[in-house]
mmCIF file with all atom_site columns, C-alpha atoms in Angstrom:
data_model
loop_
_atom_site.group_PDB
_atom_site.id
_atom_site.type_symbol
_atom_site.label_atom_id
_atom_site.label_alt_id
_atom_site.label_comp_id
_atom_site.label_asym_id
_atom_site.label_entity_id
_atom_site.label_seq_id
_atom_site.pdbx_PDB_ins_code
_atom_site.Cartn_x
_atom_site.Cartn_y
_atom_site.Cartn_z
_atom_site.occupancy
_atom_site.B_iso_or_equiv
_atom_site.pdbx_formal_charge
_atom_site.auth_seq_id
_atom_site.auth_comp_id
_atom_site.auth_asym_id
_atom_site.auth_atom_id
_atom_site.pdbx_PDB_model_num
ATOM 1   C CA . ALA I 1 1   ? 92.380  106.972 89.751  1.00 0.00 ? 1   ALA I CA 1
ATOM 2   C CA . GLN I 1 2   ? 95.080  105.043 91.570  1.00 0.00 ? 2   GLN I CA 1
ATOM 3   C CA . SER I 1 3   ? 94.244  103.226 94.776  1.00 0.00 ? 3   SER I CA 1
ATOM 4   C CA . VAL I 1 4   ? 95.700  100.649 97.113  1.00 0.00 ? 4   VAL I CA 1
ATOM 5   C CA . ALA I 1 5   ? 93.806  98.400  99.496  1.00 0.00 ? 5   ALA I CA 1
ATOM 6   C CA . GLN I 1 6   ? 95.196  96.575  102.485 1.00 0.00 ? 6   GLN I CA 1
ATOM 7   C CA . PRO I 1 7   ? 92.194  94.583  103.680 1.00 0.00 ? 7   PRO I CA 1
ATOM 8   C CA . GLU I 1 8   ? 93.602  93.590  107.076 1.00 0.00 ? 8   GLU I CA 1
ATOM 9   C CA . ASP I 1 9   ? 94.203  96.136  109.816 1.00 0.00 ? 9   ASP I CA 1
ATOM 10  C CA . GLN I 1 10  ? 96.197  93.596  111.793 1.00 0.00 ? 10  GLN I CA 1
ATOM 11  C CA . VAL I 1 11  ? 97.814  90.236  111.178 1.00 0.00 ? 11  VAL I CA 1
ATOM 12  C CA . ASN I 1 12  ? 98.933  87.985  114.008 1.00 0.00 ? 12  ASN I CA 1
ATOM 13  C CA . VAL I 1 13  ? 101.369 85.141  113.397 1.00 0.00 ? 13  VAL I CA 1
ATOM 14  C CA . ALA I 1 14  ? 103.441 82.884  115.623 1.00 0.00 ? 14  ALA I CA 1
ATOM 15  C CA . GLU I 1 15  ? 107.208 83.197  115.488 1.00 0.00 ? 15  GLU I CA 1
ATOM 16  C CA . GLY I 1 16  ? 108.672 80.761  112.980 1.00 0.00 ? 16  GLY I CA 1
ATOM 17  C CA . ASN I 1 17  ? 105.461 80.524  110.956 1.00 0.00 ? 17  ASN I CA 1
ATOM 18  C CA . PRO I 1 18  ? 105.106 81.952  107.465 1.00 0.00 ? 18  PRO I CA 1
ATOM 19  C CA . LEU I 1 19  ? 103.441 85.340  107.172 1.00 0.00 ? 19  LEU I CA 1
ATOM 20  C CA . THR I 1 20  ? 101.427 87.064  104.455 1.00 0.00 ? 20  THR I CA 1
ATOM 21  C CA . VAL I 1 21  ? 100.329 90.682  104.370 1.00 0.00 ? 21  VAL I CA 1
ATOM 22  C CA . LYS I 1 22  ? 97.818  91.374  101.604 1.00 0.00 ? 22  LYS I CA 1
ATOM 23  C CA . CYS I 1 23  ? 97.703  94.232  99.117  1.00 0.00 ? 23  CYS I CA 1
ATOM 24  C CA . THR I 1 24  ? 95.555  94.858  96.069  1.00 0.00 ? 24  THR I CA 1
ATOM 25  C CA . TYR I 1 25  ? 95.811  97.835  93.771  1.00 0.00 ? 25  TYR I CA 1
ATOM 26  C CA . SER I 1 26  ? 94.023  99.739  91.048  1.00 0.00 ? 26  SER I CA 1
ATOM 27  C CA . VAL I 1 27  ? 95.975  101.760 88.518  1.00 0.00 ? 27  VAL I CA 1
ATOM 28  C CA . SER I 1 28  ? 95.862  102.469 84.813  1.00 0.00 ? 28  SER I CA 1
ATOM 29  C CA . GLY I 1 29  ? 98.474  100.502 82.936  1.00 0.00 ? 29  GLY I CA 1
ATOM 30  C CA . ASN I 1 30  ? 101.327 98.605  84.513  1.00 0.00 ? 30  ASN I CA 1
ATOM 31  C CA . PRO I 1 31  ? 102.162 99.788  88.010  1.00 0.00 ? 31  PRO I CA 1
ATOM 32  C CA . TYR I 1 32  ? 105.240 100.297 90.078  1.00 0.00 ? 32  TYR I CA 1
ATOM 33  C CA . LEU I 1 33  ? 104.587 98.544  93.416  1.00 0.00 ? 33  LEU I CA 1
ATOM 34  C CA . PHE I 1 34  ? 106.364 98.939  96.736  1.00 0.00 ? 34  PHE I CA 1
ATOM 35  C CA . TRP I 1 35  ? 106.349 97.706  100.315 1.00 0.00 ? 35  TRP I CA 1
ATOM 36  C CA . TYR I 1 36  ? 107.514 99.813  103.214 1.00 0.00 ? 36  TYR I CA 1
ATOM 37  C CA . VAL I 1 37  ? 107.804 99.095  106.932 1.00 0.00 ? 37  VAL I CA 1
ATOM 38  C CA . GLN I 1 38  ? 107.366 101.572 109.783 1.00 0.00 ? 38  GLN I CA 1
ATOM 39  C CA . TYR I 1 39  ? 108.656 101.089 113.313 1.00 0.00 ? 39  TYR I CA 1
ATOM 40  C CA . PRO I 1 40  ? 107.374 103.252 116.198 1.00 0.00 ? 40  PRO I CA 1
ATOM 41  C CA . ASN I 1 41  ? 108.378 106.907 116.002 1.00 0.00 ? 41  ASN I CA 1
ATOM 42  C CA . ARG I 1 42  ? 110.271 106.358 112.774 1.00 0.00 ? 42  ARG I CA 1
ATOM 43  C CA . GLY I 1 43  ? 109.763 107.114 109.107 1.00 0.00 ? 43  GLY I CA 1
ATOM 44  C CA . LEU I 1 44  ? 108.894 104.464 106.563 1.00 0.00 ? 44  LEU I CA 1
ATOM 45  C CA . GLN I 1 45  ? 111.699 102.202 105.383 1.00 0.00 ? 45  GLN I CA 1
ATOM 46  C CA . PHE I 1 46  ? 111.809 100.641 101.922 1.00 0.00 ? 46  PHE I CA 1
ATOM 47  C CA . LEU I 1 47  ? 111.531 96.833  101.792 1.00 0.00 ? 47  LEU I CA 1
ATOM 48  C CA . LEU I 1 48  ? 111.135 95.913  98.124  1.00 0.00 ? 48  LEU I CA 1
ATOM 49  C CA . LYS I 1 49  ? 109.719 96.995  94.791  1.00 0.00 ? 49  LYS I CA 1
ATOM 50  C CA . TYR I 1 50  ? 108.302 95.558  91.598  1.00 0.00 ? 50  TYR I CA 1
ATOM 51  C CA . ILE I 1 51  ? 109.034 97.456  88.412  1.00 0.00 ? 51  ILE I CA 1
ATOM 52  C CA . THR I 1 52  ? 109.140 94.782  85.729  1.00 0.00 ? 52  THR I CA 1
ATOM 53  C CA . GLY I 1 53  ? 110.402 91.266  85.155  1.00 0.00 ? 53  GLY I CA 1
ATOM 54  C CA . ASP I 1 54  ? 110.101 88.332  87.525  1.00 0.00 ? 54  ASP I CA 1
ATOM 55  C CA . ASN I 1 55  ? 106.811 88.337  89.411  1.00 0.00 ? 55  ASN I CA 1
ATOM 56  C CA . LEU I 1 56  ? 108.521 87.215  92.620  1.00 0.00 ? 56  LEU I CA 1
ATOM 57  C CA . VAL I 1 57  ? 110.531 90.019  94.132  1.00 0.00 ? 57  VAL I CA 1
ATOM 58  C CA . LYS I 1 58  ? 112.987 89.551  96.986  1.00 0.00 ? 58  LYS I CA 1
ATOM 59  C CA . GLY I 1 59  ? 113.752 92.353  99.394  1.00 0.00 ? 59  GLY I CA 1
ATOM 60  C CA . SER I 1 60  ? 115.299 93.250  102.712 1.00 0.00 ? 60  SER I CA 1
ATOM 61  C CA . TYR I 1 61  ? 115.202 91.145  105.891 1.00 0.00 ? 61  TYR I CA 1
ATOM 62  C CA . GLY I 1 62  ? 114.067 87.988  104.075 1.00 0.00 ? 62  GLY I CA 1
ATOM 63  C CA . PHE I 1 63  ? 110.820 89.470  102.786 1.00 0.00 ? 63  PHE I CA 1
ATOM 64  C CA . GLU I 1 64  ? 109.473 88.801  99.330  1.00 0.00 ? 64  GLU I CA 1
ATOM 65  C CA . ALA I 1 65  ? 106.381 89.752  97.382  1.00 0.00 ? 65  ALA I CA 1
ATOM 66  C CA . GLU I 1 66  ? 104.538 88.261  94.445  1.00 0.00 ? 66  GLU I CA 1
ATOM 67  C CA . PHE I 1 67  ? 103.068 90.405  91.701  1.00 0.00 ? 67  PHE I CA 1
ATOM 68  C CA . ASN I 1 68  ? 99.873  88.929  90.278  1.00 0.00 ? 68  ASN I CA 1
ATOM 69  C CA . LYS I 1 69  ? 98.584  90.967  87.384  1.00 0.00 ? 69  LYS I CA 1
ATOM 70  C CA . SER I 1 70  ? 95.326  89.070  86.898  1.00 0.00 ? 70  SER I CA 1
ATOM 71  C CA . GLN I 1 71  ? 94.367  89.491  90.541  1.00 0.00 ? 71  GLN I CA 1
ATOM 72  C CA . THR I 1 72  ? 95.933  92.983  90.793  1.00 0.00 ? 72  THR I CA 1
ATOM 73  C CA . SER I 1 73  ? 97.661  91.889  93.972  1.00 0.00 ? 73  SER I CA 1
ATOM 74  C CA . PHE I 1 74  ? 101.093 92.330  95.489  1.00 0.00 ? 74  PHE I CA 1
ATOM 75  C CA . HIS I 1 75  ? 101.133 90.329  98.734  1.00 0.00 ? 75  HIS I CA 1
ATOM 76  C CA . LEU I 1 76  ? 104.104 90.520  101.083 1.00 0.00 ? 76  LEU I CA 1
ATOM 77  C CA . LYS I 1 77  ? 105.461 87.233  102.403 1.00 0.00 ? 77  LYS I CA 1
ATOM 78  C CA . LYS I 1 78  ? 108.138 85.788  104.612 1.00 0.00 ? 78  LYS I CA 1
ATOM 79  C CA . PRO I 1 79  ? 108.783 82.069  105.136 1.00 0.00 ? 79  PRO I CA 1
ATOM 80  C CA . SER I 1 80  ? 109.573 82.319  108.845 1.00 0.00 ? 80  SER I CA 1
ATOM 81  C CA . ALA I 1 81  ? 108.448 85.270  110.971 1.00 0.00 ? 81  ALA I CA 1
ATOM 82  C CA . LEU I 1 82  ? 110.565 86.862  113.684 1.00 0.00 ? 82  LEU I CA 1
ATOM 83  C CA . VAL I 1 83  ? 109.333 88.801  116.712 1.00 0.00 ? 83  VAL I CA 1
ATOM 84  C CA . SER I 1 84  ? 111.413 91.719  115.416 1.00 0.00 ? 84  SER I CA 1
ATOM 85  C CA . ASP I 1 85  ? 109.263 91.787  112.252 1.00 0.00 ? 85  ASP I CA 1
ATOM 86  C CA . SER I 1 86  ? 106.426 93.248  114.321 1.00 0.00 ? 86  SER I CA 1
ATOM 87  C CA . ALA I 1 87  ? 105.718 96.648  112.790 1.00 0.00 ? 87  ALA I CA 1
ATOM 88  C CA . LEU I 1 88  ? 103.350 98.563  110.519 1.00 0.00 ? 88  LEU I CA 1
ATOM 89  C CA . TYR I 1 89  ? 103.550 97.593  106.841 1.00 0.00 ? 89  TYR I CA 1
ATOM 90  C CA . PHE I 1 90  ? 102.479 99.779  103.944 1.00 0.00 ? 90  PHE I CA 1
ATOM 91  C CA . CYS I 1 91  ? 101.870 98.862  100.334 1.00 0.00 ? 91  CYS I CA 1
ATOM 92  C CA . ALA I 1 92  ? 102.268 101.656 97.775  1.00 0.00 ? 92  ALA I CA 1
ATOM 93  C CA . VAL I 1 93  ? 101.559 102.044 94.074  1.00 0.00 ? 93  VAL I CA 1
ATOM 94  C CA . ARG I 1 94  ? 102.719 104.482 91.471  1.00 0.00 ? 94  ARG I CA 1
ATOM 95  C CA . GLY I 1 95  ? 101.487 104.664 87.911  1.00 0.00 ? 95  GLY I CA 1
ATOM 96  C CA . ARG I 1 96  ? 103.976 104.757 85.058  1.00 0.00 ? 96  ARG I CA 1
ATOM 97  C CA . LEU I 1 97  ? 102.272 107.658 83.360  1.00 0.00 ? 97  LEU I CA 1
ATOM 98  C CA . GLY I 1 98  ? 101.285 111.055 84.614  1.00 0.00 ? 98  GLY I CA 1
ATOM 99  C CA . THR I 1 99  ? 102.520 112.569 87.835  1.00 0.00 ? 99  THR I CA 1
ATOM 100 C CA . TYR I 1 100 ? 105.060 110.916 90.051  1.00 0.00 ? 100 TYR I CA 1
ATOM 101 C CA . LYS I 1 101 ? 102.695 110.251 92.962  1.00 0.00 ? 101 LYS I CA 1
ATOM 102 C CA . TYR I 1 102 ? 102.971 107.356 95.349  1.00 0.00 ? 102 TYR I CA 1
ATOM 103 C CA . ILE I 1 103 ? 99.646  106.268 96.817  1.00 0.00 ? 103 ILE I CA 1
ATOM 104 C CA . PHE I 1 104 ? 99.939  104.379 100.089 1.00 0.00 ? 104 PHE I CA 1
ATOM 105 C CA . GLY I 1 105 ? 97.560  101.851 101.596 1.00 0.00 ? 105 GLY I CA 1
ATOM 106 C CA . THR I 1 106 ? 96.182  102.290 105.090 1.00 0.00 ? 106 THR I CA 1
ATOM 107 C CA . GLY I 1 107 ? 98.766  99.982  106.592 1.00 0.00 ? 107 GLY I CA 1
ATOM 108 C CA . THR I 1 108 ? 98.655  96.551  108.238 1.00 0.00 ? 108 THR I CA 1
ATOM 109 C CA . ARG I 1 109 ? 99.984  96.035  111.727 1.00 0.00 ? 109 ARG I CA 1
ATOM 110 C CA . LEU I 1 110 ? 101.916 92.797  111.956 1.00 0.00 ? 110 LEU I CA 1
ATOM 111 C CA . LYS I 1 111 ? 102.291 91.171  115.355 1.00 0.00 ? 111 LYS I CA 1
ATOM 112 C CA . VAL I 1 112 ? 104.626 88.214  115.653 1.00 0.00 ? 112 VAL I CA 1
ATOM 113 C CA . LEU I 1 113 ? 103.989 86.293  118.838 1.00 0.00 ? 113 LEU I CA 1
ATOM 114 C CA . ALA I 1 114 ? 106.809 84.501  120.640 1.00 0.00 ? 114 ALA I CA 1
ATOM 115 C CA . ASP X 2 1   ? 124.806 108.856 104.418 1.00 0.00 ? 1   ASP X CA 1
ATOM 116 C CA . ALA X 2 2   ? 122.880 110.867 107.011 1.00 0.00 ? 2   ALA X CA 1
ATOM 117 C CA . GLY X 2 3   ? 119.515 110.148 105.471 1.00 0.00 ? 3   GLY X CA 1
ATOM 118 C CA . VAL X 2 4   ? 116.657 112.619 105.266 1.00 0.00 ? 4   VAL X CA 1
ATOM 119 C CA . ILE X 2 5   ? 116.801 115.021 108.185 1.00 0.00 ? 5   ILE X CA 1
ATOM 120 C CA . GLN X 2 6   ? 113.698 116.698 109.559 1.00 0.00 ? 6   GLN X CA 1
ATOM 121 C CA . SER X 2 7   ? 113.401 119.305 112.263 1.00 0.00 ? 7   SER X CA 1
ATOM 122 C CA . PRO X 2 8   ? 112.017 119.736 114.762 1.00 0.00 ? 8   PRO X CA 1
ATOM 123 C CA . ARG X 2 9   ? 111.078 116.189 115.867 1.00 0.00 ? 9   ARG X CA 1
ATOM 124 C CA . HIS X 2 10  ? 108.236 117.538 117.980 1.00 0.00 ? 10  HIS X CA 1
ATOM 125 C CA . GLU X 2 11  ? 106.354 120.811 117.783 1.00 0.00 ? 11  GLU X CA 1
ATOM 126 C CA . VAL X 2 12  ? 103.635 121.933 120.158 1.00 0.00 ? 12  VAL X CA 1
ATOM 127 C CA . THR X 2 13  ? 101.930 125.198 119.350 1.00 0.00 ? 13  THR X CA 1
ATOM 128 C CA . GLU X 2 14  ? 98.742  127.077 120.009 1.00 0.00 ? 14  GLU X CA 1
ATOM 129 C CA . MET X 2 15  ? 95.987  127.527 117.500 1.00 0.00 ? 15  MET X CA 1
ATOM 130 C CA . GLY X 2 16  ? 96.606  130.523 115.275 1.00 0.00 ? 16  GLY X CA 1
ATOM 131 C CA . GLN X 2 17  ? 100.371 130.395 115.453 1.00 0.00 ? 17  GLN X CA 1
ATOM 132 C CA . GLU X 2 18  ? 102.644 129.925 112.466 1.00 0.00 ? 18  GLU X CA 1
ATOM 133 C CA . VAL X 2 19  ? 104.468 126.615 112.217 1.00 0.00 ? 19  VAL X CA 1
ATOM 134 C CA . THR X 2 20  ? 107.471 125.877 110.005 1.00 0.00 ? 20  THR X CA 1
ATOM 135 C CA . LEU X 2 21  ? 108.698 122.359 109.408 1.00 0.00 ? 21  LEU X CA 1
ATOM 136 C CA . ARG X 2 22  ? 112.102 121.781 107.841 1.00 0.00 ? 22  ARG X CA 1
ATOM 137 C CA . CYS X 2 23  ? 113.621 119.079 105.699 1.00 0.00 ? 23  CYS X CA 1
ATOM 138 C CA . LYS X 2 24  ? 117.067 118.315 104.351 1.00 0.00 ? 24  LYS X CA 1
ATOM 139 C CA . PRO X 2 25  ? 116.901 115.632 101.653 1.00 0.00 ? 25  PRO X CA 1
ATOM 140 C CA . ILE X 2 26  ? 119.622 113.145 100.860 1.00 0.00 ? 26  ILE X CA 1
ATOM 141 C CA . SER X 2 27  ? 122.362 114.820 98.856  1.00 0.00 ? 27  SER X CA 1
ATOM 142 C CA . GLY X 2 28  ? 121.905 114.289 95.132  1.00 0.00 ? 28  GLY X CA 1
ATOM 143 C CA . HIS X 2 29  ? 118.266 113.318 95.292  1.00 0.00 ? 29  HIS X CA 1
ATOM 144 C CA . ASP X 2 30  ? 116.124 115.219 92.814  1.00 0.00 ? 30  ASP X CA 1
ATOM 145 C CA . TYR X 2 31  ? 112.638 114.496 94.148  1.00 0.00 ? 31  TYR X CA 1
ATOM 146 C CA . LEU X 2 32  ? 111.258 115.693 97.480  1.00 0.00 ? 32  LEU X CA 1
ATOM 147 C CA . PHE X 2 33  ? 107.887 114.815 98.966  1.00 0.00 ? 33  PHE X CA 1
ATOM 148 C CA . TRP X 2 34  ? 105.887 116.050 101.949 1.00 0.00 ? 34  TRP X CA 1
ATOM 149 C CA . TYR X 2 35  ? 103.429 113.587 103.499 1.00 0.00 ? 35  TYR X CA 1
ATOM 150 C CA . ARG X 2 36  ? 101.065 113.859 106.456 1.00 0.00 ? 36  ARG X CA 1
ATOM 151 C CA . GLN X 2 37  ? 100.152 110.841 108.571 1.00 0.00 ? 37  GLN X CA 1
ATOM 152 C CA . THR X 2 38  ? 97.073  110.631 110.800 1.00 0.00 ? 38  THR X CA 1
ATOM 153 C CA . MET X 2 39  ? 95.127  107.735 112.237 1.00 0.00 ? 39  MET X CA 1
ATOM 154 C CA . MET X 2 40  ? 91.999  108.792 110.382 1.00 0.00 ? 40  MET X CA 1
ATOM 155 C CA . ARG X 2 41  ? 93.420  109.367 106.903 1.00 0.00 ? 41  ARG X CA 1
ATOM 156 C CA . GLY X 2 42  ? 96.681  107.430 106.882 1.00 0.00 ? 42  GLY X CA 1
ATOM 157 C CA . LEU X 2 43  ? 99.487  108.772 104.703 1.00 0.00 ? 43  LEU X CA 1
ATOM 158 C CA . GLU X 2 44  ? 98.511  111.687 102.488 1.00 0.00 ? 44  GLU X CA 1
ATOM 159 C CA . LEU X 2 45  ? 100.761 113.240 99.877  1.00 0.00 ? 45  LEU X CA 1
ATOM 160 C CA . LEU X 2 46  ? 100.704 116.998 100.305 1.00 0.00 ? 46  LEU X CA 1
ATOM 161 C CA . ILE X 2 47  ? 103.154 118.173 97.644  1.00 0.00 ? 47  ILE X CA 1
ATOM 162 C CA . TYR X 2 48  ? 106.200 117.041 95.736  1.00 0.00 ? 48  TYR X CA 1
ATOM 163 C CA . PHE X 2 49  ? 109.101 118.802 94.033  1.00 0.00 ? 49  PHE X CA 1
ATOM 164 C CA . ASN X 2 50  ? 111.390 117.814 91.199  1.00 0.00 ? 50  ASN X CA 1
ATOM 165 C CA . ASN X 2 51  ? 114.674 119.697 90.919  1.00 0.00 ? 51  ASN X CA 1
ATOM 166 C CA . ASN X 2 52  ? 113.338 122.249 93.434  1.00 0.00 ? 52  ASN X CA 1
ATOM 167 C CA . VAL X 2 53  ? 110.217 122.974 91.353  1.00 0.00 ? 53  VAL X CA 1
ATOM 168 C CA . PRO X 2 54  ? 106.762 122.148 92.805  1.00 0.00 ? 54  PRO X CA 1
ATOM 169 C CA . ILE X 2 55  ? 105.140 119.623 90.476  1.00 0.00 ? 55  ILE X CA 1
ATOM 170 C CA . ASP X 2 56  ? 101.928 118.634 92.217  1.00 0.00 ? 56  ASP X CA 1
ATOM 171 C CA . ASP X 2 57  ? 100.427 120.443 95.193  1.00 0.00 ? 57  ASP X CA 1
ATOM 172 C CA . SER X 2 58  ? 96.923  119.078 94.808  1.00 0.00 ? 58  SER X CA 1
ATOM 173 C CA . GLY X 2 59  ? 97.179  117.419 98.213  1.00 0.00 ? 59  GLY X CA 1
ATOM 174 C CA . MET X 2 60  ? 97.787  120.638 100.113 1.00 0.00 ? 60  MET X CA 1
ATOM 175 C CA . PRO X 2 61  ? 94.635  120.926 102.203 1.00 0.00 ? 61  PRO X CA 1
ATOM 176 C CA . GLU X 2 62  ? 94.129  124.684 102.260 1.00 0.00 ? 62  GLU X CA 1
ATOM 177 C CA . ASP X 2 63  ? 95.735  128.011 101.562 1.00 0.00 ? 63  ASP X CA 1
ATOM 178 C CA . ARG X 2 64  ? 97.019  127.939 105.115 1.00 0.00 ? 64  ARG X CA 1
ATOM 179 C CA . PHE X 2 65  ? 99.604  125.416 103.922 1.00 0.00 ? 65  PHE X CA 1
ATOM 180 C CA . SER X 2 66  ? 102.577 126.398 101.800 1.00 0.00 ? 66  SER X CA 1
ATOM 181 C CA . ALA X 2 67  ? 105.814 124.664 100.843 1.00 0.00 ? 67  ALA X CA 1
ATOM 182 C CA . LYS X 2 68  ? 109.042 125.922 99.382  1.00 0.00 ? 68  LYS X CA 1
ATOM 183 C CA . MET X 2 69  ? 112.277 124.443 98.160  1.00 0.00 ? 69  MET X CA 1
ATOM 184 C CA . PRO X 2 70  ? 114.744 127.303 97.718  1.00 0.00 ? 70  PRO X CA 1
ATOM 185 C CA . ASN X 2 71  ? 117.625 124.960 96.881  1.00 0.00 ? 71  ASN X CA 1
ATOM 186 C CA . ALA X 2 72  ? 118.407 121.282 96.428  1.00 0.00 ? 72  ALA X CA 1
ATOM 187 C CA . SER X 2 73  ? 119.275 120.748 100.075 1.00 0.00 ? 73  SER X CA 1
ATOM 188 C CA . PHE X 2 74  ? 116.419 122.402 101.920 1.00 0.00 ? 74  PHE X CA 1
ATOM 189 C CA . SER X 2 75  ? 112.633 122.511 101.983 1.00 0.00 ? 75  SER X CA 1
ATOM 190 C CA . THR X 2 76  ? 110.052 123.977 104.330 1.00 0.00 ? 76  THR X CA 1
ATOM 191 C CA . LEU X 2 77  ? 106.398 123.315 104.978 1.00 0.00 ? 77  LEU X CA 1
ATOM 192 C CA . LYS X 2 78  ? 104.601 126.211 106.600 1.00 0.00 ? 78  LYS X CA 1
ATOM 193 C CA . ILE X 2 79  ? 101.179 126.331 108.229 1.00 0.00 ? 79  ILE X CA 1
ATOM 194 C CA . GLN X 2 80  ? 99.763  129.760 108.945 1.00 0.00 ? 80  GLN X CA 1
ATOM 195 C CA . PRO X 2 81  ? 97.578  129.988 110.933 1.00 0.00 ? 81  PRO X CA 1
ATOM 196 C CA . SER X 2 82  ? 97.670  126.544 112.497 1.00 0.00 ? 82  SER X CA 1
ATOM 197 C CA . GLU X 2 83  ? 94.521  124.755 113.687 1.00 0.00 ? 83  GLU X CA 1
ATOM 198 C CA . PRO X 2 84  ? 94.001  121.752 115.995 1.00 0.00 ? 84  PRO X CA 1
ATOM 199 C CA . ARG X 2 85  ? 92.983  119.578 113.011 1.00 0.00 ? 85  ARG X CA 1
ATOM 200 C CA . ASP X 2 86  ? 96.501  120.066 111.599 1.00 0.00 ? 86  ASP X CA 1
ATOM 201 C CA . SER X 2 87  ? 97.855  117.875 114.393 1.00 0.00 ? 87  SER X CA 1
ATOM 202 C CA . ALA X 2 88  ? 99.624  114.965 112.703 1.00 0.00 ? 88  ALA X CA 1
ATOM 203 C CA . VAL X 2 89  ? 103.033 113.536 111.909 1.00 0.00 ? 89  VAL X CA 1
ATOM 204 C CA . TYR X 2 90  ? 104.555 115.241 108.894 1.00 0.00 ? 90  TYR X CA 1
ATOM 205 C CA . PHE X 2 91  ? 107.096 113.293 106.866 1.00 0.00 ? 91  PHE X CA 1
ATOM 206 C CA . CYS X 2 92  ? 109.553 114.459 104.285 1.00 0.00 ? 92  CYS X CA 1
ATOM 207 C CA . ALA X 2 93  ? 110.939 111.948 101.779 1.00 0.00 ? 93  ALA X CA 1
ATOM 208 C CA . SER X 2 94  ? 113.388 112.158 98.913  1.00 0.00 ? 94  SER X CA 1
ATOM 209 C CA . SER X 2 95  ? 114.334 109.960 95.984  1.00 0.00 ? 95  SER X CA 1
ATOM 210 C CA . LEU X 2 96  ? 116.764 109.814 93.096  1.00 0.00 ? 96  LEU X CA 1
ATOM 211 C CA . GLY X 2 97  ? 115.011 109.556 89.779  1.00 0.00 ? 97  GLY X CA 1
ATOM 212 C CA . GLN X 2 98  ? 111.627 108.102 89.066  1.00 0.00 ? 98  GLN X CA 1
ATOM 213 C CA . ASN X 2 99  ? 112.345 104.425 89.608  1.00 0.00 ? 99  ASN X CA 1
ATOM 214 C CA . SER X 2 100 ? 114.053 104.560 92.982  1.00 0.00 ? 100 SER X CA 1
ATOM 215 C CA . PRO X 2 101 ? 112.252 104.170 96.302  1.00 0.00 ? 101 PRO X CA 1
ATOM 216 C CA . LEU X 2 102 ? 111.432 106.965 98.697  1.00 0.00 ? 102 LEU X CA 1
ATOM 217 C CA . HIS X 2 103 ? 113.720 107.616 101.654 1.00 0.00 ? 103 HIS X CA 1
ATOM 218 C CA . PHE X 2 104 ? 111.791 109.013 104.607 1.00 0.00 ? 104 PHE X CA 1
ATOM 219 C CA . GLY X 2 105 ? 112.872 111.200 107.458 1.00 0.00 ? 105 GLY X CA 1
ATOM 220 C CA . ASN X 2 106 ? 111.780 110.385 110.996 1.00 0.00 ? 106 ASN X CA 1
ATOM 221 C CA . GLY X 2 107 ? 108.994 112.922 110.854 1.00 0.00 ? 107 GLY X CA 1
ATOM 222 C CA . THR X 2 108 ? 107.825 115.936 112.824 1.00 0.00 ? 108 THR X CA 1
ATOM 223 C CA . ARG X 2 109 ? 105.020 115.315 115.295 1.00 0.00 ? 109 ARG X CA 1
ATOM 224 C CA . LEU X 2 110 ? 102.892 118.457 115.321 1.00 0.00 ? 110 LEU X CA 1
ATOM 225 C CA . THR X 2 111 ? 100.401 119.143 118.097 1.00 0.00 ? 111 THR X CA 1
ATOM 226 C CA . VAL X 2 112 ? 98.207  122.215 117.824 1.00 0.00 ? 112 VAL X CA 1
ATOM 227 C CA . THR X 2 113 ? 96.266  123.020 120.994 1.00 0.00 ? 113 THR X CA 1
#
C-alpha cells in the first residue's frame, strides 16, 4: 500500500534562514512525488514534482526538493525563507502502476518568523 | 485560464438534507478528483474520473455519497442524507494526463448542523 509520512506537524524558521520540510514515502516500485502548498481558505497549489532523472528538483518560488531513493525521502528545501512562505505544505506520492491515486501526507505547517 | 471552479464556497445545511457540490474542471483536462479535507483525517481521495468515467470510488465513505460527471466540463458530489460528521472542506481537482500535477479548486466548506 502507498503511504506518505510528514513527521513534523509544524516547522518554525527565521526569515532568511534555510528551511527543510521532511517527507518519507512507501510505494511499490519507483514513485511519482509531489509537493503542494496551501494558503488559508484556498485549494492546494503545485510546487514541484519528481518523475525521473536528476534527484534535485527545482520548483516554484525558489523551492527545491531532493529525491533520495535509499532513504525513501523527498524533503522540501529553500535556501532563504520568506515570511510569505508561511503556509501548510503537503507531500504526495503516486505509484507508477495501478490506479491513478495521489496519496497526501498529513501536512506540515511552516511558520517563518520575521 | 479560470482554474478549477467549485460552487458553492460555503454550504450550511441541517442534518438529513441533501447537499450537492459542483465542480467545473479546467478545460481540456481528462482527470477529475474529489477530495475531502478534515483536521482529523487530512486529505482523503473520495473518487476520481478519467474521461468522465468513474475509475476508483473506493474512498467514498458510504452509500449516502454519490458522484457524477455527465460531461467533460461538469461534475457533482451529492450527499443524501447529510450528517454532521460530513462537515469538511471538499475539494475538486483536475489534471491533464497521468504525469501532470493536480490543479485544485478553492473548495466548498460544508457545515452540517
